[in-house]
XYZ file of C-alpha atoms in Angstrom:
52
model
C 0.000 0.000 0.000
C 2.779 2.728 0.875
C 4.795 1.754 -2.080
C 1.245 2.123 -4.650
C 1.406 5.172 -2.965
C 4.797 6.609 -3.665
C 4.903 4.823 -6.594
C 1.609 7.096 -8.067
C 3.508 10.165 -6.183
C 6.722 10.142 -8.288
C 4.441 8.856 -11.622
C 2.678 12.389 -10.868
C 5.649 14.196 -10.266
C 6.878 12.737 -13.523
C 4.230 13.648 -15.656
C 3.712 17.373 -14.315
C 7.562 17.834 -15.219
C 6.552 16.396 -18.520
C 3.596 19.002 -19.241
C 5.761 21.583 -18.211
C 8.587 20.899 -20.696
C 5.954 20.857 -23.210
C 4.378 23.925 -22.529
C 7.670 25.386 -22.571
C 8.456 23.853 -26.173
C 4.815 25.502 -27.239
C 5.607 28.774 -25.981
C 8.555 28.673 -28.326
C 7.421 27.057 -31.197
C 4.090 30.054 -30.618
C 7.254 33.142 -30.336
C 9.264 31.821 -33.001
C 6.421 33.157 -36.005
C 5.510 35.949 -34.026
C 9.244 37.025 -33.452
C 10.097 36.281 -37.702
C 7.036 38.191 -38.217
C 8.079 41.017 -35.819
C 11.709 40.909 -37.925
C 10.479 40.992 -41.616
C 8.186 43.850 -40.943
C 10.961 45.939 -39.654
C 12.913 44.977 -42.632
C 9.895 46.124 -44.717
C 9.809 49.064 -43.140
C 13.650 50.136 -43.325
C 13.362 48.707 -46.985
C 10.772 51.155 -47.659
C 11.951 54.276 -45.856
C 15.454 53.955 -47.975
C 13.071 53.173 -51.036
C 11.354 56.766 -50.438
């Protein structure tokens, strides 16, 4: 009974480690767009201001 119960414990402990890595790798894989985005606009922009 006390090792079913430290047993489920560390399985827990495993698996919330586990969703956290993964949010982490979804918070980067959301930033990396957003932050390519963010970069070709300001190229666009520069591009268009020596353009003008």
């Amino acid at each position: 009974m006390n090792d079913e119960e430290t047993r489920r414990q560390l399985n827990m402990e495993r698996r919330m480690r586990e969703w956290d890595e993964l949010r982490f790798n979804r918070r980067i894989s959301a930033l990396l767009p957003v932050i390519t985005m963010v970069l070709i606009s300001f190229l666009l922009m520069a591009l268009y201001g020596v353009l003008q």
